[in-house]
PDB file of C-alpha atoms in Angstrom:
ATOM      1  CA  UNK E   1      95.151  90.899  87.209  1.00 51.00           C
ATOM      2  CA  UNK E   2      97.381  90.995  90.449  1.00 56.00           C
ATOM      3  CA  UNK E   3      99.622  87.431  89.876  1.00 88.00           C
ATOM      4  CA  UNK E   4     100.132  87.097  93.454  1.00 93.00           C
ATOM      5  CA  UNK E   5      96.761  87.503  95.750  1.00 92.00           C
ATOM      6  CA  UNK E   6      96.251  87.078  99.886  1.00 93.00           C
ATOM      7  CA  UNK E   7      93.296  87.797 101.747  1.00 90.00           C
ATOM      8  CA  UNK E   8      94.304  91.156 103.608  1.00 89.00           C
ATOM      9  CA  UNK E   9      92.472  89.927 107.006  1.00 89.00           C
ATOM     10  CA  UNK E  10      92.683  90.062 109.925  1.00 95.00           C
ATOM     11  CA  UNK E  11      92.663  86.511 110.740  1.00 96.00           C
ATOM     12  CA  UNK E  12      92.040  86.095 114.208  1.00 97.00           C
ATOM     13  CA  UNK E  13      92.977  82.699 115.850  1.00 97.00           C
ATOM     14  CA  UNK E  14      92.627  81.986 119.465  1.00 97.00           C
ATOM     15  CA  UNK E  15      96.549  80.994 121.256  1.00 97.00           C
ATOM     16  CA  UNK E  16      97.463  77.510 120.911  1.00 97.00           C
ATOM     17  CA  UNK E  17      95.026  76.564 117.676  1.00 97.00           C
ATOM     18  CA  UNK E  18      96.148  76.013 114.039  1.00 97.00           C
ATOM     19  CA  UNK E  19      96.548  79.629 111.658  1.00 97.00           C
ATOM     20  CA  UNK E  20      96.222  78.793 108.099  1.00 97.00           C
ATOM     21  CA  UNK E  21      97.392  81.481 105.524  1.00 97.00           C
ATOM     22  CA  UNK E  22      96.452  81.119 102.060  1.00 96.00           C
ATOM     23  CA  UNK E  23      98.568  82.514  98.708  1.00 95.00           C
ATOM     24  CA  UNK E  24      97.348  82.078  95.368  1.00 95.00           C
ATOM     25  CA  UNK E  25      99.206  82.514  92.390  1.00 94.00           C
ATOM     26  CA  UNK E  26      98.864  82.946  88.491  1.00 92.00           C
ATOM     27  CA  UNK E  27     102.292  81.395  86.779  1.00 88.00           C
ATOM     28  CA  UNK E  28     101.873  77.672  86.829  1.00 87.00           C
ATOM     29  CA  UNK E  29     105.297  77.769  86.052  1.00 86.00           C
ATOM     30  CA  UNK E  30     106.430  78.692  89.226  1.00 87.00           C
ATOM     31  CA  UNK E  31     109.103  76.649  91.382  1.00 87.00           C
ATOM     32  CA  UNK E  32     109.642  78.335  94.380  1.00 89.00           C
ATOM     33  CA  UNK E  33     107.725  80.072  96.701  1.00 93.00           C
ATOM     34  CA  UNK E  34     108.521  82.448  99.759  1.00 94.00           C
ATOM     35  CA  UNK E  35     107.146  83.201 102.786  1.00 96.00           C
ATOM     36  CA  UNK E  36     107.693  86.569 104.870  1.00 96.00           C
ATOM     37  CA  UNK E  37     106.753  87.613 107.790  1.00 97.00           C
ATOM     38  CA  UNK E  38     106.527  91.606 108.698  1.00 97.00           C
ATOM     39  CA  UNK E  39     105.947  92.630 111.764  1.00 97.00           C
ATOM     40  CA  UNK E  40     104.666  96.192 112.028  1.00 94.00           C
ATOM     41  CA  UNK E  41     106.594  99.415 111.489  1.00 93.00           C
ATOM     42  CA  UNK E  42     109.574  96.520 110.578  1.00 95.00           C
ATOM     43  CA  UNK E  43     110.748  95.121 107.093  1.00 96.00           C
ATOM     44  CA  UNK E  44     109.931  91.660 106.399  1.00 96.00           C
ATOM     45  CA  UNK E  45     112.119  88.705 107.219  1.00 94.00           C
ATOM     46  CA  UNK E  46     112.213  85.440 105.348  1.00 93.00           C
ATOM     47  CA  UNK E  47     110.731  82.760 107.271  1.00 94.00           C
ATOM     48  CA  UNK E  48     110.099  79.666 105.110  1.00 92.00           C
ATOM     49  CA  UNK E  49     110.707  78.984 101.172  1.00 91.00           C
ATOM     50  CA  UNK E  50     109.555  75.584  99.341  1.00 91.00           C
ATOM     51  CA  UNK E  51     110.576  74.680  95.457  1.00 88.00           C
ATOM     52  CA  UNK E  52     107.437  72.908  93.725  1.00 84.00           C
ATOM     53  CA  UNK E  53     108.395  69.830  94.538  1.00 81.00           C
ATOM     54  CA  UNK E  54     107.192  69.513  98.061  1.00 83.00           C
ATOM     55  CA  UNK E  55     105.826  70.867 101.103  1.00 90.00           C
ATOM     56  CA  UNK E  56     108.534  71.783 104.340  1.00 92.00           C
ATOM     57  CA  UNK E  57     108.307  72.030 108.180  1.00 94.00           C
ATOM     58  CA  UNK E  58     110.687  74.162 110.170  1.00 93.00           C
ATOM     59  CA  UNK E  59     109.473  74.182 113.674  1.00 95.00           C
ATOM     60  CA  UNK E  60     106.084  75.253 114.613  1.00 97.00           C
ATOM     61  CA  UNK E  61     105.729  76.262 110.714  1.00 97.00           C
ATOM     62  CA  UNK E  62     104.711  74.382 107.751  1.00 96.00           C
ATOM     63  CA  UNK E  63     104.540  75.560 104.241  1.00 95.00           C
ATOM     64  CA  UNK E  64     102.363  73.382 101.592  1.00 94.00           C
ATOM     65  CA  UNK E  65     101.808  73.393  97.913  1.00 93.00           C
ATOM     66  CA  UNK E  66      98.622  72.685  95.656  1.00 91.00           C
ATOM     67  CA  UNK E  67      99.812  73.064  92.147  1.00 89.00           C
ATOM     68  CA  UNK E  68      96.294  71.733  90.810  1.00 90.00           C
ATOM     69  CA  UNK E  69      94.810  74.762  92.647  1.00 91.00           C
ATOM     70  CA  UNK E  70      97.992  77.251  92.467  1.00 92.00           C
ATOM     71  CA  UNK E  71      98.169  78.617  96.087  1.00 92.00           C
ATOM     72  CA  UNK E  72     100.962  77.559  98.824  1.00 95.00           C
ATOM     73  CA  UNK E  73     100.057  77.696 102.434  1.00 96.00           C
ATOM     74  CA  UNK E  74     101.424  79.026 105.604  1.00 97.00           C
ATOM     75  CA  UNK E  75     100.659  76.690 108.468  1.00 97.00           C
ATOM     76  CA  UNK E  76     101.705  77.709 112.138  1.00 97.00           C
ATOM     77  CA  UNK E  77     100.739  75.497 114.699  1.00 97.00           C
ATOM     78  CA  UNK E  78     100.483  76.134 118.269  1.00 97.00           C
ATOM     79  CA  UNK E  79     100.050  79.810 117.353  1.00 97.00           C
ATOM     80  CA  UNK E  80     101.547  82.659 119.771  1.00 97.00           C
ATOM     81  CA  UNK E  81     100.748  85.939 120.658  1.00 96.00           C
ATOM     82  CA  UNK E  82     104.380  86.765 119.078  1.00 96.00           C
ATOM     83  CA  UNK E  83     103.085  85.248 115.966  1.00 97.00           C
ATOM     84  CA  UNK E  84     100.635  88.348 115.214  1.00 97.00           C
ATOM     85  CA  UNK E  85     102.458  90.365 112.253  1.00 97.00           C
ATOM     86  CA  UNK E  86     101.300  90.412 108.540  1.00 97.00           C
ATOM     87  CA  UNK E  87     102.649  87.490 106.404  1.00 97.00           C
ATOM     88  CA  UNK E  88     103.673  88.092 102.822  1.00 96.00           C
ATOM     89  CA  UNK E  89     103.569  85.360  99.976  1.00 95.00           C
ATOM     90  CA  UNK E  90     106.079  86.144  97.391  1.00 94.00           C
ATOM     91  CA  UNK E  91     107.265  84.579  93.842  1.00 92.00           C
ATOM     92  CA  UNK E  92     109.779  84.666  91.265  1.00 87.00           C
ATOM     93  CA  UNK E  93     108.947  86.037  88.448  1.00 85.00           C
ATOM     94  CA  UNK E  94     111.573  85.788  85.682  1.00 80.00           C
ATOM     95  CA  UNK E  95     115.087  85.608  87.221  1.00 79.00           C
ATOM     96  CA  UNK E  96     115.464  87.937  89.855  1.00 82.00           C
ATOM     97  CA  UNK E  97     112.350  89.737  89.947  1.00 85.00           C
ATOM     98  CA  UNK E  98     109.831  88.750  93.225  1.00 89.00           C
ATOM     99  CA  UNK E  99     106.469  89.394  92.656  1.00 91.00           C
ATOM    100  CA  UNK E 100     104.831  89.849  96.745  1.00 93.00           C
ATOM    101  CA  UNK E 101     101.293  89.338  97.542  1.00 93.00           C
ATOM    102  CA  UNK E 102      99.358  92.474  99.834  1.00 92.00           C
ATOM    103  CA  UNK E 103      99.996  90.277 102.663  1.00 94.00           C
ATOM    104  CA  UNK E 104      97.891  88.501 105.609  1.00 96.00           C
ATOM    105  CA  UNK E 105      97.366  90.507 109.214  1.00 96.00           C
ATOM    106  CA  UNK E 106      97.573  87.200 111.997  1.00 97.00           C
ATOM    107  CA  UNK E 107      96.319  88.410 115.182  1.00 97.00           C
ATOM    108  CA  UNK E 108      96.645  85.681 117.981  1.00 97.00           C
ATOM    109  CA  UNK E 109      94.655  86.268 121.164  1.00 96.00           C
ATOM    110  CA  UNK E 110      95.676  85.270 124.541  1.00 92.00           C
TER     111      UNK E 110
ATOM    112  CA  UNK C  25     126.720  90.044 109.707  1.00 63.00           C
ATOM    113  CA  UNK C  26     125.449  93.285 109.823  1.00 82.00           C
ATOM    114  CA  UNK C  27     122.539  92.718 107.471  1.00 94.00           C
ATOM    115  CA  UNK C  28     121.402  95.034 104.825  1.00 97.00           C
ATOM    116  CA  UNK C  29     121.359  98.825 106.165  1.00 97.00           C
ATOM    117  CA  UNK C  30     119.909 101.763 105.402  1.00 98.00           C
ATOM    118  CA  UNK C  31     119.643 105.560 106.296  1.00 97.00           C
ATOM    119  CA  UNK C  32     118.264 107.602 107.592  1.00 97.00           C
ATOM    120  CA  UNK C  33     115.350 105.407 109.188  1.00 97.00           C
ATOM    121  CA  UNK C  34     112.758 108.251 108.969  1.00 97.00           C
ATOM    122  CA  UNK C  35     112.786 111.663 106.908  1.00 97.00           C
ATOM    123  CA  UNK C  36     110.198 114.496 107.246  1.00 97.00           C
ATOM    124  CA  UNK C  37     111.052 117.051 104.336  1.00 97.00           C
ATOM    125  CA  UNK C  38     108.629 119.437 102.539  1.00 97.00           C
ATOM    126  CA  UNK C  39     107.123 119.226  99.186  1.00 97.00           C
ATOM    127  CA  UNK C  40     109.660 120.249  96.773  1.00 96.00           C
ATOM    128  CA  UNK C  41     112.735 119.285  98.653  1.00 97.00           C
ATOM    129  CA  UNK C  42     115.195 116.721  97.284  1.00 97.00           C
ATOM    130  CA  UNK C  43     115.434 113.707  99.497  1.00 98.00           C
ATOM    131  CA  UNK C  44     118.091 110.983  99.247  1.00 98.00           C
ATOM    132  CA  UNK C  45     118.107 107.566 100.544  1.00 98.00           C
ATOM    133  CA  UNK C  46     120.988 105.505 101.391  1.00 98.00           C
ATOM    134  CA  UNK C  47     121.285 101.471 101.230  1.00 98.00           C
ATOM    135  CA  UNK C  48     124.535  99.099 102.272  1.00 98.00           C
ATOM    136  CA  UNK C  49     124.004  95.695 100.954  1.00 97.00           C
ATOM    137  CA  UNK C  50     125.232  92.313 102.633  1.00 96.00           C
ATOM    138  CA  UNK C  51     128.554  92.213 101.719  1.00 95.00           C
ATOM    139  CA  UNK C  52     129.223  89.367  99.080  1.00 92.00           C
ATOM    140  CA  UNK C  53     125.791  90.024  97.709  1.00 94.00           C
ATOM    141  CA  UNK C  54     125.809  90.961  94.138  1.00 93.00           C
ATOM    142  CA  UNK C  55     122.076  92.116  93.542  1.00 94.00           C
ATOM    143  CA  UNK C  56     119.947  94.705  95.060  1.00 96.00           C
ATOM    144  CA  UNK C  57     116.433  96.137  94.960  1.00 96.00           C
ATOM    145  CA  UNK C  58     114.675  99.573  96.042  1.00 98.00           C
ATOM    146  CA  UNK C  59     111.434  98.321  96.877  1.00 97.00           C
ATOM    147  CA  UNK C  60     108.472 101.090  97.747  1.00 97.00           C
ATOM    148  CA  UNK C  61     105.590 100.049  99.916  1.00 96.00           C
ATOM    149  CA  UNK C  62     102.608 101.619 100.730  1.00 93.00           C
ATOM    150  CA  UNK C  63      98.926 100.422 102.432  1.00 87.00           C
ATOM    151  CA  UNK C  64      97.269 100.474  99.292  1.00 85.00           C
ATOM    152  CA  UNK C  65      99.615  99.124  96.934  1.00 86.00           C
ATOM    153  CA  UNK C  66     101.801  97.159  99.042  1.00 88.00           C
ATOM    154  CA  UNK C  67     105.158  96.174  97.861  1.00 92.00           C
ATOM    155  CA  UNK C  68     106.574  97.772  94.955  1.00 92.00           C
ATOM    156  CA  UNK C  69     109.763  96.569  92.915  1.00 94.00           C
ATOM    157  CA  UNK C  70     111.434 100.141  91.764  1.00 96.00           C
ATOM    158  CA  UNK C  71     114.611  99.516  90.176  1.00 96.00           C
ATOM    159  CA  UNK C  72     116.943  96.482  90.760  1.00 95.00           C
ATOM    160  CA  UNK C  73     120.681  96.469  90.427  1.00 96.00           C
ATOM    161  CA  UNK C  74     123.383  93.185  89.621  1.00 93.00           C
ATOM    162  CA  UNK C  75     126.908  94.482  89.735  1.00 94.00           C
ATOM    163  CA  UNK C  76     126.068  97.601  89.614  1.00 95.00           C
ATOM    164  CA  UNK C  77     124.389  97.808  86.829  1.00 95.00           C
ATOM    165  CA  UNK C  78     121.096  99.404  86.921  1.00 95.00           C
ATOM    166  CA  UNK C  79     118.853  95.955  84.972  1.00 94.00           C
ATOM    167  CA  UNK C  80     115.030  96.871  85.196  1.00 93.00           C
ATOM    168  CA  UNK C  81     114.142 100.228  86.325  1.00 94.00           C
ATOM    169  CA  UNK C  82     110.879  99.768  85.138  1.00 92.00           C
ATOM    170  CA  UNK C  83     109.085 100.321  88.185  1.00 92.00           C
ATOM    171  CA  UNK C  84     110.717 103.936  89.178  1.00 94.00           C
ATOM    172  CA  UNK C  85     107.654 106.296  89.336  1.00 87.00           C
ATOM    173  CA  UNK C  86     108.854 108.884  86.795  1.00 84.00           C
ATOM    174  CA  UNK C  87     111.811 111.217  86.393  1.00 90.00           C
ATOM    175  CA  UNK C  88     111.810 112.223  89.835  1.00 95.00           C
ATOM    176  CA  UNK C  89     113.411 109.136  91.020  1.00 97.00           C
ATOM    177  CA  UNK C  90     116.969 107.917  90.394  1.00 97.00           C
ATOM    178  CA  UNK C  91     118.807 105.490  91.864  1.00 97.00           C
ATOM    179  CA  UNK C  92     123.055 104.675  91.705  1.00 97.00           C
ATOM    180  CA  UNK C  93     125.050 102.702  92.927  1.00 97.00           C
ATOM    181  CA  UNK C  94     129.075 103.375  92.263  1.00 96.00           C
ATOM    182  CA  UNK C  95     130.409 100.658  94.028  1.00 95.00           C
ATOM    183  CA  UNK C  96     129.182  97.145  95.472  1.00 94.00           C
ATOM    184  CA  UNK C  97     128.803  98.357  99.063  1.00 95.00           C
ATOM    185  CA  UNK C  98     126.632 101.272  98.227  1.00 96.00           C
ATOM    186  CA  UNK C  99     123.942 102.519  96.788  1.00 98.00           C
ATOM    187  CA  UNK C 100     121.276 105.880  96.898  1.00 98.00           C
ATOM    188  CA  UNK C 101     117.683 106.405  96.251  1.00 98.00           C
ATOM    189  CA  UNK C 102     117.310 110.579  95.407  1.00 98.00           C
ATOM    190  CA  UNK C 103     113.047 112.194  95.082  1.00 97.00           C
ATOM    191  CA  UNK C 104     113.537 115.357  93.540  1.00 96.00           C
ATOM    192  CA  UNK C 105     111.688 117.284  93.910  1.00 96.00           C
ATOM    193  CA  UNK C 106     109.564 114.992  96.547  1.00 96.00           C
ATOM    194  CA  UNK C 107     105.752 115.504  96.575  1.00 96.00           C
ATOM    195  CA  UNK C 108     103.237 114.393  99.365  1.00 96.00           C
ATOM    196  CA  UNK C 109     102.180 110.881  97.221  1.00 95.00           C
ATOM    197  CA  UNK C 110     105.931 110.182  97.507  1.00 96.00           C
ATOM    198  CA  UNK C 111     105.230 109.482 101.437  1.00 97.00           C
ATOM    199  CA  UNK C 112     105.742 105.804 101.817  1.00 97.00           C
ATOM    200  CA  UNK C 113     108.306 103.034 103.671  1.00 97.00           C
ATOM    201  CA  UNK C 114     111.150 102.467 101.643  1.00 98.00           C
ATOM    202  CA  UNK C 115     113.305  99.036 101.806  1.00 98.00           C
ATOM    203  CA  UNK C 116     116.658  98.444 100.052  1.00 98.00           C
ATOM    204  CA  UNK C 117     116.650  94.474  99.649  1.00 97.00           C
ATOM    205  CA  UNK C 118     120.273  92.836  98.871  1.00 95.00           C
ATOM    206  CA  UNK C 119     120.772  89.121  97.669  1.00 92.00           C
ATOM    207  CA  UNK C 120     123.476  86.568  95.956  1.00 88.00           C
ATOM    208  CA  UNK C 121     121.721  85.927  92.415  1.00 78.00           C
ATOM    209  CA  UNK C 122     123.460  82.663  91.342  1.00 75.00           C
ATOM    210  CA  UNK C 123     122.585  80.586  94.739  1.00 73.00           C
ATOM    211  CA  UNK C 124     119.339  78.548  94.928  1.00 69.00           C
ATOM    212  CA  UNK C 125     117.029  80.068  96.299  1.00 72.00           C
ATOM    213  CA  UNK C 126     118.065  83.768  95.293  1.00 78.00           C
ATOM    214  CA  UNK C 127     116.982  84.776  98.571  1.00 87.00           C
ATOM    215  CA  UNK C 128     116.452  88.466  99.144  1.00 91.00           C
ATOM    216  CA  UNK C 129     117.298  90.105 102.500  1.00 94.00           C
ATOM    217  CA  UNK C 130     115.581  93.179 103.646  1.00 96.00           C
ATOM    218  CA  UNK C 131     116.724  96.783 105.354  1.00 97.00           C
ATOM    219  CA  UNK C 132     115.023  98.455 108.115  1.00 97.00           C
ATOM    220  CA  UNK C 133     113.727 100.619 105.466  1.00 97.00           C
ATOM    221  CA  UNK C 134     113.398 104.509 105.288  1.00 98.00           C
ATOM    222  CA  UNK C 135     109.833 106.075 106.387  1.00 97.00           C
ATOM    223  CA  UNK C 136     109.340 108.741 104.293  1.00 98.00           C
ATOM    224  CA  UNK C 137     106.924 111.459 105.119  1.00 97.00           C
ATOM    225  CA  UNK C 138     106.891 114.915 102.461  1.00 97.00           C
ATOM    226  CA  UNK C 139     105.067 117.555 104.099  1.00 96.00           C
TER     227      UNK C 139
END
C-alpha cells in the first residue's frame, strides 16, 4: 500500500479559477507536509510546507490540512498558464527519509 | 548560492558500459540523497548520506549501483554495468538535517538513457 497517493491527472482548470490538488496520506503521525512543484524535463522545487498544526498562505497558494481525513491540499488561486507543471505531495517518514506521492499534472488554459 | 549541482545533465551510453554520476551539495548542508525517478514509479529514494556516511542504502537496485561520497562537497552515483531498465532521470537532493523543516533541495538531475 503506497503511503503517499495523488491522482496522476491531468487536471484541467480554465485561467483565473481556483486548482485544488489533493494528497492523501497513511501515517497519522505525520507533522509536516511538503509541497513540490516540477515542471517538465526540470527537478522539483519546494513551494509550500505546513507542520500539522495549521493550514498556510504564501501568495496566490494555500496549503490545508484534514487530519480526520489524512490528505493536505494544494490550493492556487487565480491560476496561470505558468502554473501548469506536475505537483508532488511529499512526507517524512522517520527522520530524514521523504516519502513523495506520483504527483498531479495542472494544466491551465488560456 | 549555487544550489545543488550535478553532471553531466544527460548521458547516452550502451548496455554494459559503466556510467558515473556526479552530485555537489549546497554547501553547509550535511545530508544528501540519490533519488531515481521514472513515469511509472515516480520518485525513488536510493541511498541517502549524513556526513558522509552512507545511512540507508536500502533502496539501491542491486549490486550494480554504488554510491560515495569522500568529502562533504562531493559525491558519485556509478551503474556498472548499466542495462536499458537503468534509463531514468536521476536527482541528487542536498539538505541541513537538524533545522525544522529538514528541507531537501533538488539538482537539475542526470537523464540517463542506456542504449
Amino acid at each position: 500500500q503506497k503511503e503517499v497517493e495523488q491522482n496522476s491527472g491531468p487536471l484541467s482548470v480554465p485561467e483565473g479559477a481556483i486548482a485544488s490538488l489533493n494528497c492523501t496520506y497513511s501515517d497519522r503521525g505525520s507533522q509536516s507536509f511538503f509541497w513540490y512543484r516540477q515542471y517538465s524535463g526540470k527537478s522539483p522545487e519546494l513551494i509550500m510546507f505546513i507542520y500539522s498544526n495549521g493550514d498556510k498562505e504564501d501568495g496566490r497558494f494555500t496549503a490545508q490540512l484534514n487530519k480526520a481525513s489524512q490528505y493536505v491540499s494544494l490550493l492556487i488561486r487565480d491560476s496561470q498558464p505558468s502554473d501548469s507543471a506536475t505537483y508532488l505531495c511529499a512526507v517524512p517518514s522517520g527522520t530524514y527519509k521523504y516519502i513523495f506521492g506520483t504527483g498531479t499534472r495542472l494544466k491551465v488554459l488560456a | 548560492d549555487a544550489g545543488v549541482i550535478q553532471s553531466p545533465r544527460h548521458e547516452v551510453t550502451e548496455m554494459g558500459q559503466e556510467v558515473t554520476l556526479r552530485c555537489k551539495p549546497i554547501s553547509g548542508h550535511n545530508s544528501l540523497f540519490w533519488y531515481r525517478q521514472t513515469m511509472m514509479r515516480g520518485l525513488e529514494l536510493l541511498i541517502y548520506f549524513n556526513n558522509n556516511v552512507p545511512i540507508d542504502d536500502s533502496g539501491m537496485p542491486e549490486d550494480r549501483f554504488s554510491a560515495k561520497m569522500p568529502n562533504a562537497s562531493f559525491s558519485t552515483l556509478k551503474i556498472q554495468p548499466s542495462e536499458p531498465r537503468d534509463s531514468a532521470v536521476y536527482f541528487c537532493a542536498s539538505s541541513y538535517r537538524g533545522r525544522v523543516p529538514d528541507t531537501q533541495y533538488f539538482g537539475p538531475g542526470t537523464r540517463l538513457t542506456v542504449l
